[in-house]
Amino acid sequence: YRADIYTIYRTTQHLASLVDDVLDLSQIEAQRLPLVKDRIDLGQDVIGKVVAIVGPLIERKGLFLKVEVEEGLPSLVADPVRLRQALLNLLVNATRVTKEGGITVRARQQGEELVVTVQDTGPGIDQKELPKLFREFTRLESQQNSEGSGLGLAISKHLIELHGGRIWVESTKGQGTTFYFTVPLPGALPTTSAGLVRKEGPLVSSPLPVCLVIHEDPVVVRLLARYIEGYRIVGLSSVQEVDSILEDLHPRAVVVAPQLADEVAPKVAAFSPEVPLIVCELPCMAEHLKRSGVFSYLTKPVEPELVATVMRRIVSNGEVKVLIVDDEPEAVRLLQRVLTLLPHPYTFYEAYDGFKALTLAKEVIPDVIFVDVLLPGMDGIQLIERLRAMPETRHIPVVIISARDREEGGLTMGKTIRITHWGPIELAQGMNYLRSILAALHSQHCSE
């Protein structure tokens, strides 16, 4: 049955990938895909991590992979996850079409932007087909029988343009293909798809106004993007980049936590008296999870990169003991395979219900426990409570892995929302503010 099972597996993987691509594309088109920007190193934080993911696939095909990153490249202020997604799509596409030779990834500075190229030795593309490359659900005539959803390049184009960059392709039939994309340096003016400098307007590809959120937790930024309609939410994890981001984005408003308000306020006031500062206590998922006795929370299907990020905060020298608690043996094996790919020695222990997990935890004292929420007998939350009640297991980091998204019911935003304007508010505008606030208020005593 191996061939049949492998066919089922390949089909389901293709379907899962297609669903993910469609969801990303729908978020982009609905202008609700948040960017969480930070100062990053293009070579280390983007190219290096993508090559680590796709490198084994390229090697298994017998192809070479070269990486040429210009020394001394300046740092970027960008969303590393979305840039990695864009580059990964290009590399996977190049790997899919290349049968001999290999792929070369380059990065260099050109003026006020960084340029990344992905060059393959594949069959090349006919010039008349080049305009079709970045269209959704489009495959070239020469690639009709290849895998893929027909969305990867379109999504890459959207993600690069969200950063104010541009993407294009050059190819000669029979001589390979080279994709190029650019990302502007902090403070640089964004460019249009034609390469012309755009002197006015925000660093976004849509007319929706931008709301800048300064918060260390990207999960909170995504939460705001889910609930605040009519705005593009852009997150920033540190105050240091506020000046350059304000110049790039021209936001409608800036949202910040009270502890950062004094530091951010003069920067916003100096940028424009028309940009209000909204101060409120946004929830911090990390603190919420910590109070719940949870080290981290991952949603199925678990992405290897997220597992690697969690383990980097846990692992130390020597072998790491990992207890995986899930009532689905397939889920346990999958997580073991993901962890095995990480460059560290692990010893795995398995439990398929909460009671067995509790016994194992007391016997082996693992370095980390991965727990599914839905377990027979004793569920994951009850298991964590029992673990926290015992001195010998109280200190063990617990990572929840669940098919359910993180619960939001226990989160709060504090008691105050304050809006600061830097100049007089016109009467009509002020009345609109008050009307909106009154419409949003809800009192229990008014419900009778």
Short mmCIF file of C-alpha atoms in Angstrom, two decimals:
data_model
loop_
_atom_site.label_atom_id
_atom_site.label_comp_id
_atom_site.label_asym_id
_atom_site.label_seq_id
_atom_site.Cartn_x
_atom_site.Cartn_y
_atom_site.Cartn_z
CA TYR A 1 0.00 0.00 0.00
CA ARG A 2 3.02 2.31 0.14
CA ALA A 3 2.41 3.82 -3.30
CA ASP A 4 -1.25 4.50 -2.53
CA ILE A 5 -0.45 6.02 0.86
CA TYR A 6 2.25 8.20 -0.68
CA THR A 7 -0.23 9.41 -3.31
CA ILE A 8 -2.73 10.30 -0.59
CA TYR A 9 -0.01 12.09 1.35
CA ARG A 10 1.15 14.11 -1.66
CA THR A 11 -2.42 15.06 -2.51
CA THR A 12 -3.25 16.21 1.01
CA GLN A 13 -0.01 18.19 1.24
CA HIS A 14 -0.86 19.89 -2.04
CA LEU A 15 -4.38 20.67 -0.78
CA ALA A 16 -3.09 22.02 2.53
CA SER A 17 -0.59 24.22 0.68
CA LEU A 18 -3.33 25.46 -1.63
CA VAL A 19 -5.57 26.37 1.31
CA ASP A 20 -2.72 28.25 3.01
CA ASP A 21 -1.96 30.14 -0.20
CA VAL A 22 -5.62 31.05 -0.72
CA LEU A 23 -5.90 32.30 2.87
CA ASP A 24 -2.77 34.43 2.47
CA LEU A 25 -4.03 35.81 -0.83
CA SER A 26 -7.47 36.59 0.62
CA GLN A 27 -5.86 38.44 3.54
CA ILE A 28 -3.71 40.44 1.15
CA GLU A 29 -6.64 41.33 -1.10
CA ALA A 30 -8.78 42.24 1.92
CA GLN A 31 -5.89 44.44 3.14
CA ARG A 32 -5.80 42.57 6.45
CA LEU A 33 -2.40 40.92 6.27
CA PRO A 34 -0.38 42.64 9.01
CA LEU A 35 3.33 43.32 8.70
CA VAL A 36 5.33 42.98 11.92
CA LYS A 37 8.48 44.92 11.22
CA ASP A 38 11.80 44.77 13.01
CA ARG A 39 15.42 45.59 12.24
CA ILE A 40 16.82 42.51 10.52
CA ASP A 41 19.89 41.23 8.71
CA LEU A 42 18.86 40.13 5.21
CA GLY A 43 21.56 37.49 4.91
CA GLN A 44 21.15 35.94 8.33
CA ASP A 45 17.45 36.43 9.13
CA VAL A 46 16.00 35.80 5.67
CA ILE A 47 18.33 34.14 3.17
CA GLY A 48 20.14 31.93 5.68
CA LYS A 49 16.94 30.57 7.23
CA VAL A 50 15.24 29.95 3.88
CA VAL A 51 18.30 28.13 2.52
CA ALA A 52 18.32 25.94 5.63
CA ILE A 53 14.73 24.90 4.88
CA VAL A 54 14.93 24.28 1.14
CA GLY A 55 18.60 23.21 0.95
CA PRO A 56 17.95 19.51 1.68
CA LEU A 57 15.30 19.38 -1.06
CA ILE A 58 17.74 20.85 -3.59
CA GLU A 59 20.48 18.42 -2.56
CA ARG A 60 18.16 15.41 -2.88
CA LYS A 61 17.55 16.39 -6.51
CA GLY A 62 21.30 16.38 -7.14
CA LEU A 63 21.42 20.14 -7.78
CA PHE A 64 23.95 22.66 -6.47
CA LEU A 65 22.95 25.61 -4.29
CA LYS A 66 25.18 28.69 -4.12
CA VAL A 67 24.64 31.66 -1.79
CA GLU A 68 26.48 34.92 -2.50
CA VAL A 69 25.67 37.69 -0.03
CA GLU A 70 27.60 40.94 -0.37
CA GLU A 71 29.56 41.75 2.78
CA GLY A 72 28.56 44.71 4.91
CA LEU A 73 24.94 44.95 3.80
CA PRO A 74 22.99 47.46 5.91
CA SER A 75 20.14 46.19 8.03
CA LEU A 76 16.50 46.41 6.96
CA VAL A 77 13.35 47.38 8.80
CA ALA A 78 11.00 44.69 7.52
CA ASP A 79 8.84 41.71 8.42
CA PRO A 80 11.30 38.77 8.33
CA VAL A 81 8.55 36.12 8.21
CA ARG A 82 6.91 37.62 5.11
CA LEU A 83 10.24 38.18 3.34
CA ARG A 84 11.21 34.57 4.04
CA GLN A 85 7.84 33.46 2.65
CA ALA A 86 8.43 35.43 -0.56
CA LEU A 87 11.96 34.08 -1.02
CA LEU A 88 10.90 30.53 -0.16
CA ASN A 89 8.25 30.61 -2.89
CA LEU A 90 10.89 31.67 -5.43
CA LEU A 91 13.35 28.98 -4.35
CA VAL A 92 10.75 26.21 -4.30
CA ASN A 93 9.57 27.25 -7.76
CA ALA A 94 13.16 27.22 -9.07
CA THR A 95 13.79 23.79 -7.53
CA ARG A 96 10.62 22.40 -9.07
CA VAL A 97 11.55 23.34 -12.65
CA THR A 98 15.32 22.72 -12.54
CA LYS A 99 16.46 19.22 -13.56
CA GLU A 100 20.22 19.77 -13.98
CA GLY A 101 22.73 22.27 -12.68
CA GLY A 102 21.47 24.26 -9.73
CA ILE A 103 20.34 27.49 -8.13
CA THR A 104 22.23 30.60 -7.04
CA VAL A 105 20.93 33.13 -4.52
CA ARG A 106 22.57 36.55 -4.42
CA ALA A 107 22.07 39.71 -2.37
CA ARG A 108 23.64 43.13 -2.91
CA GLN A 109 23.05 46.80 -2.26
CA GLN A 110 22.01 49.03 -5.12
CA GLY A 111 21.50 52.64 -4.13
CA GLU A 112 18.89 52.90 -1.39
CA GLU A 113 17.63 49.35 -1.69
CA LEU A 114 18.82 45.76 -1.36
CA VAL A 115 18.46 43.48 -4.36
CA VAL A 116 17.97 39.71 -4.06
CA THR A 117 18.24 37.41 -7.09
CA VAL A 118 17.31 33.74 -7.49
CA GLN A 119 18.93 32.29 -10.61
CA ASP A 120 18.30 28.75 -11.86
CA THR A 121 19.64 26.62 -14.70
CA GLY A 122 16.20 25.34 -15.65
CA PRO A 123 14.53 25.23 -19.04
CA GLY A 124 13.84 28.97 -19.16
CA ILE A 125 10.61 30.70 -20.08
CA ASP A 126 9.38 31.91 -23.41
CA GLN A 127 9.21 35.72 -23.57
CA LYS A 128 5.50 35.71 -24.44
CA GLU A 129 4.74 33.82 -21.22
CA LEU A 130 6.65 36.13 -18.85
CA PRO A 131 3.68 38.53 -18.28
CA LYS A 132 1.61 35.60 -16.94
CA LEU A 133 4.06 34.63 -14.19
CA PHE A 134 2.66 36.74 -11.35
CA ARG A 135 -1.03 36.12 -12.05
CA GLU A 136 -3.05 34.13 -9.52
CA PHE A 137 -3.81 30.48 -10.40
CA THR A 138 -1.75 30.70 -13.58
CA ARG A 139 0.64 28.04 -14.86
CA LEU A 140 2.81 28.27 -17.92
CA GLU A 141 2.17 25.96 -20.84
CA SER A 142 5.50 24.24 -20.23
CA GLN A 143 4.62 23.56 -16.56
CA GLN A 144 1.04 22.31 -16.77
CA ASN A 145 1.96 18.94 -15.26
CA SER A 146 4.12 20.30 -12.44
CA GLU A 147 3.10 20.58 -8.81
CA GLY A 148 2.07 23.81 -7.16
CA SER A 149 -1.04 25.89 -6.69
CA GLY A 150 -0.20 28.65 -9.17
CA LEU A 151 -0.24 31.16 -6.29
CA GLY A 152 3.33 31.21 -4.97
CA LEU A 153 4.73 33.84 -7.32
CA ALA A 154 1.60 36.01 -7.01
CA ILE A 155 1.87 35.94 -3.22
CA SER A 156 5.59 36.74 -3.37
CA LYS A 157 4.82 39.76 -5.55
CA HIS A 158 2.21 41.04 -3.07
CA LEU A 159 4.52 40.52 -0.07
CA ILE A 160 7.41 42.36 -1.70
CA GLU A 161 5.16 45.24 -2.76
CA LEU A 162 3.79 45.50 0.78
CA HIS A 163 7.36 46.31 1.79
CA GLY A 164 7.59 49.01 -0.88
CA GLY A 165 9.78 46.87 -3.13
CA ARG A 166 9.34 45.46 -6.62
CA ILE A 167 9.81 42.08 -8.24
CA TRP A 168 10.53 41.08 -11.84
CA VAL A 169 11.95 38.24 -13.91
CA GLU A 170 14.38 37.75 -16.78
CA SER A 171 14.61 34.52 -18.75
CA THR A 172 15.87 33.02 -21.98
CA LYS A 173 14.38 29.81 -23.34
CA GLY A 174 16.82 26.98 -22.69
CA GLN A 175 19.18 29.09 -20.56
CA GLY A 176 17.46 29.39 -17.19
CA THR A 177 15.51 32.05 -15.31
CA THR A 178 16.43 34.79 -12.84
CA PHE A 179 13.98 36.40 -10.43
CA TYR A 180 14.82 39.74 -8.84
CA PHE A 181 13.21 41.56 -5.93
CA THR A 182 14.13 44.68 -3.99
CA VAL A 183 13.51 45.90 -0.47
CA PRO A 184 14.05 49.61 0.29
CA LEU A 185 16.44 50.58 3.07
CA PRO A 186 15.07 52.50 6.09
CA GLY A 187 14.19 56.05 5.09
CA ALA A 188 14.39 55.32 1.37
CA LEU A 189 11.48 56.28 -0.86
CA PRO A 190 9.46 53.30 -2.10
CA THR A 191 9.26 52.59 -5.82
CA THR A 192 6.49 51.65 -8.16
CA SER A 193 6.48 48.44 -10.17
CA ALA A 194 7.93 50.44 -13.06
CA GLY A 195 10.92 51.38 -10.93
CA LEU A 196 9.97 55.05 -10.58
CA VAL A 197 10.28 56.78 -7.23
CA ARG A 198 6.94 57.43 -5.57
CA LYS A 199 7.34 60.68 -3.68
CA GLU A 200 3.99 60.74 -1.95
CA GLY A 201 1.79 58.19 -0.28
CA PRO A 202 2.36 55.49 2.29
CA LEU A 203 4.53 52.42 1.91
CA VAL A 204 1.60 50.15 1.07
CA SER A 205 0.04 48.89 -2.10
CA SER A 206 -3.52 49.87 -1.22
CA PRO A 207 -5.49 53.03 -0.44
CA LEU A 208 -6.40 51.79 3.06
CA PRO A 209 -5.08 54.01 5.86
CA VAL A 210 -2.31 52.56 8.00
CA CYS A 211 -2.45 52.12 11.76
CA LEU A 212 0.98 51.64 13.34
CA VAL A 213 0.99 49.40 16.44
CA ILE A 214 4.08 49.36 18.64
CA HIS A 215 4.08 46.07 20.52
CA GLU A 216 6.63 43.33 21.17
CA ASP A 217 4.22 40.46 20.53
CA PRO A 218 3.38 39.79 16.83
CA VAL A 219 0.40 37.67 17.90
CA VAL A 220 -1.27 40.78 19.33
CA VAL A 221 -0.65 42.65 16.09
CA ARG A 222 -2.36 39.87 14.15
CA LEU A 223 -5.21 39.95 16.68
CA LEU A 224 -5.75 43.67 16.03
CA ALA A 225 -5.65 43.09 12.28
CA ARG A 226 -8.42 40.54 12.68
CA TYR A 227 -10.77 42.89 14.52
CA ILE A 228 -9.96 46.38 13.23
CA GLU A 229 -11.50 46.65 9.79
CA GLY A 230 -10.84 49.37 7.25
CA TYR A 231 -7.17 49.80 8.21
CA ARG A 232 -3.90 48.13 7.38
CA ILE A 233 -2.29 47.19 10.69
CA VAL A 234 1.50 47.38 10.74
CA GLY A 235 3.34 46.23 13.85
CA LEU A 236 6.67 47.44 15.15
CA SER A 237 8.46 45.51 17.89
CA SER A 238 10.75 48.30 19.15
CA VAL A 239 10.65 52.05 19.65
CA GLN A 240 14.04 52.60 18.01
CA GLU A 241 12.64 52.36 14.47
CA VAL A 242 9.65 54.68 14.98
CA ASP A 243 11.16 57.67 13.16
CA SER A 244 11.96 55.83 9.91
CA ILE A 245 8.69 53.86 9.96
CA LEU A 246 6.63 57.04 10.37
CA GLU A 247 8.33 58.52 7.32
CA ASP A 248 7.69 55.37 5.30
CA LEU A 249 4.11 54.64 6.32
CA HIS A 250 2.48 58.01 7.01
CA PRO A 251 0.05 56.30 9.43
CA ARG A 252 -3.41 57.54 10.28
CA ALA A 253 -2.71 56.87 13.98
CA VAL A 254 -0.16 55.24 16.29
CA VAL A 255 -1.21 52.74 18.98
CA VAL A 256 1.16 52.20 21.90
CA ALA A 257 1.19 50.76 25.42
CA PRO A 258 1.31 53.19 28.39
CA GLN A 259 4.87 52.23 29.38
CA LEU A 260 6.14 53.31 25.94
CA ALA A 261 3.93 56.37 25.50
CA ASP A 262 6.39 58.91 26.94
CA GLU A 263 9.13 57.70 24.60
CA VAL A 264 6.94 57.53 21.49
CA ALA A 265 4.90 60.72 21.98
CA PRO A 266 7.64 63.26 21.06
CA LYS A 267 8.55 61.25 17.97
CA VAL A 268 4.96 61.25 16.71
CA ALA A 269 4.45 64.93 17.58
CA ALA A 270 7.62 65.89 15.71
CA PHE A 271 6.55 63.88 12.66
CA SER A 272 3.08 65.41 12.21
CA PRO A 273 0.57 67.24 14.42
CA GLU A 274 -2.20 65.43 12.51
CA VAL A 275 -1.26 61.91 13.64
CA PRO A 276 -2.94 61.11 16.97
CA LEU A 277 -1.38 58.84 19.58
CA ILE A 278 -3.69 56.16 21.03
CA VAL A 279 -2.49 54.85 24.38
CA CYS A 280 -4.00 51.63 25.72
CA GLU A 281 -2.90 48.53 27.59
CA LEU A 282 -2.81 45.89 24.89
CA PRO A 283 -2.77 42.26 26.00
CA CYS A 284 0.59 40.50 26.01
CA MET A 285 0.26 36.89 24.96
CA ALA A 286 3.61 36.00 26.48
CA GLU A 287 2.57 37.28 29.90
CA HIS A 288 -0.88 35.68 29.56
CA LEU A 289 0.66 32.32 28.77
CA LYS A 290 3.19 32.70 31.57
CA ARG A 291 0.43 33.31 34.11
CA SER A 292 -1.30 30.22 32.76
CA GLY A 293 1.82 28.14 33.29
CA VAL A 294 2.43 27.80 29.55
CA PHE A 295 5.80 28.49 27.93
CA SER A 296 4.43 28.82 24.39
CA TYR A 297 1.37 28.02 22.27
CA LEU A 298 1.55 26.49 18.79
CA THR A 299 -1.41 25.83 16.50
CA LYS A 300 -1.64 22.71 14.34
CA PRO A 301 -0.35 22.12 11.74
CA VAL A 302 2.88 23.02 13.50
CA GLU A 303 5.43 24.88 11.40
CA PRO A 304 9.03 23.63 11.83
CA GLU A 305 10.32 27.19 12.06
CA LEU A 306 8.09 27.94 15.07
CA VAL A 307 9.21 24.74 16.79
CA ALA A 308 12.83 25.73 16.17
CA THR A 309 12.19 29.17 17.66
CA VAL A 310 10.69 27.64 20.80
CA MET A 311 13.51 25.12 21.20
CA ARG A 312 16.19 27.78 20.88
CA ARG A 313 14.80 29.30 24.08
CA ILE A 314 14.90 25.94 25.87
CA VAL A 315 17.84 23.82 24.75
CA SER A 316 21.17 23.77 26.53
CA ASN A 317 24.32 21.71 26.16
CA GLY A 318 23.82 17.97 26.13
CA GLU A 319 20.88 15.78 25.28
CA VAL A 320 17.39 17.24 25.66
CA LYS A 321 14.56 15.08 27.01
CA VAL A 322 11.26 15.81 25.25
CA LEU A 323 7.87 14.49 26.39
CA ILE A 324 5.17 14.63 23.70
CA VAL A 325 1.58 14.24 24.88
CA ASP A 326 -1.03 13.72 22.14
CA ASP A 327 -3.76 11.13 21.63
CA GLU A 328 -2.92 10.95 17.90
CA PRO A 329 0.19 8.78 17.26
CA GLU A 330 0.64 10.44 13.85
CA ALA A 331 0.90 13.86 15.51
CA VAL A 332 3.51 12.52 17.93
CA ARG A 333 5.60 11.05 15.11
CA LEU A 334 5.34 14.26 13.07
CA LEU A 335 6.60 16.40 15.95
CA GLN A 336 9.44 13.95 16.56
CA ARG A 337 10.45 14.25 12.90
CA VAL A 338 10.37 18.05 13.09
CA LEU A 339 12.56 18.05 16.21
CA THR A 340 14.95 15.48 14.73
CA LEU A 341 15.73 17.91 11.90
CA LEU A 342 17.08 20.42 14.42
CA PRO A 343 20.85 20.26 15.06
CA HIS A 344 20.61 18.94 18.63
CA PRO A 345 20.40 15.48 20.27
CA TYR A 346 16.98 14.58 21.68
CA THR A 347 15.47 11.72 23.67
CA PHE A 348 11.73 11.34 23.09
CA TYR A 349 9.07 10.09 25.47
CA GLU A 350 5.49 9.53 24.33
CA ALA A 351 2.18 9.67 26.17
CA TYR A 352 -1.26 9.36 24.63
CA ASP A 353 -3.30 10.54 27.61
CA GLY A 354 -2.89 12.94 30.53
CA PHE A 355 -2.49 10.30 33.25
CA LYS A 356 0.35 8.53 31.46
CA ALA A 357 2.00 11.91 30.80
CA LEU A 358 1.84 12.81 34.49
CA THR A 359 3.51 9.53 35.46
CA LEU A 360 6.23 9.90 32.82
CA ALA A 361 6.92 13.52 33.77
CA LYS A 362 7.57 12.51 37.39
CA GLU A 363 9.81 9.62 36.36
CA VAL A 364 12.05 11.21 33.69
CA ILE A 365 11.75 14.98 34.51
CA PRO A 366 11.85 16.09 30.84
CA ASP A 367 13.41 19.36 29.70
CA VAL A 368 10.25 20.33 27.80
CA ILE A 369 6.72 18.95 27.43
CA PHE A 370 4.57 19.37 24.30
CA VAL A 371 0.89 18.95 25.21
CA ASP A 372 -2.25 18.72 23.10
CA VAL A 373 -5.25 20.44 24.69
CA LEU A 374 -7.79 17.74 23.81
CA LEU A 375 -6.80 14.54 25.63
CA PRO A 376 -8.88 11.62 26.89
CA GLY A 377 -9.51 11.43 30.63
CA MET A 378 -7.42 14.39 31.76
CA ASP A 379 -7.24 17.21 29.21
CA GLY A 380 -4.18 19.31 28.53
CA ILE A 381 -5.19 22.21 30.77
CA GLN A 382 -5.81 19.88 33.73
CA LEU A 383 -2.47 18.18 33.06
CA ILE A 384 -0.65 21.52 33.18
CA GLU A 385 -2.37 22.39 36.47
CA ARG A 386 -1.27 19.06 37.96
CA LEU A 387 2.29 19.55 36.72
CA ARG A 388 2.44 23.03 38.23
CA ALA A 389 1.18 21.68 41.55
CA MET A 390 4.12 19.24 41.96
CA PRO A 391 7.52 20.66 43.03
CA GLU A 392 9.51 18.25 40.84
CA THR A 393 7.68 19.22 37.61
CA ARG A 394 6.73 22.83 38.36
CA HIS A 395 9.73 24.27 36.50
CA ILE A 396 9.36 22.25 33.26
CA PRO A 397 8.49 24.43 30.20
CA VAL A 398 5.16 23.36 28.71
CA VAL A 399 4.30 24.06 25.06
CA ILE A 400 0.67 23.69 24.05
CA ILE A 401 0.01 22.28 20.59
CA SER A 402 -3.63 22.39 19.59
CA ALA A 403 -5.87 22.41 16.55
CA ARG A 404 -7.79 25.23 18.21
CA ASP A 405 -6.55 28.79 17.89
CA ARG A 406 -5.39 30.47 21.05
CA GLU A 407 -8.22 31.39 23.39
CA GLU A 408 -8.93 35.11 23.50
CA GLY A 409 -11.63 35.18 26.17
CA GLY A 410 -9.22 35.62 29.08
CA LEU A 411 -7.43 38.59 27.56
CA THR A 412 -8.04 42.15 28.69
CA MET A 413 -6.89 45.60 27.59
CA GLY A 414 -6.67 47.36 30.93
CA LYS A 415 -8.98 50.16 32.02
CA THR A 416 -8.04 53.19 29.92
CA ILE A 417 -7.89 54.17 26.26
CA ARG A 418 -6.41 57.64 25.78
CA ILE A 419 -6.19 59.61 22.52
CA THR A 420 -3.73 62.49 22.27
CA HIS A 421 -3.91 65.15 19.54
CA TRP A 422 -1.08 67.60 19.02
CA GLY A 423 -3.29 70.53 18.04
CA PRO A 424 -6.86 71.83 18.48
CA ILE A 425 -9.58 69.44 17.35
CA GLU A 426 -12.23 70.90 15.06
CA LEU A 427 -15.68 70.79 16.57
CA ALA A 428 -17.19 68.54 13.89
CA GLN A 429 -14.28 66.12 14.13
CA GLY A 430 -14.50 66.10 17.93
CA MET A 431 -18.23 65.32 17.76
CA ASN A 432 -17.45 62.38 15.48
CA TYR A 433 -14.96 61.10 18.06
CA LEU A 434 -17.51 61.36 20.85
CA ARG A 435 -20.23 59.76 18.77
CA SER A 436 -17.98 56.78 17.95
CA ILE A 437 -16.96 56.36 21.59
CA LEU A 438 -20.56 56.49 22.80
CA ALA A 439 -21.62 53.95 20.18
CA ALA A 440 -18.93 51.56 21.39
CA LEU A 441 -19.80 51.83 25.09
CA HIS A 442 -21.81 49.08 26.73
CA SER A 443 -23.05 49.06 30.33
CA GLN A 444 -24.62 46.09 31.99
CA HIS A 445 -27.24 48.22 33.77
CA CYS A 446 -28.50 49.49 30.38
CA SER A 447 -29.29 45.99 29.10
CA GLU A 448 -32.49 45.59 31.11
#
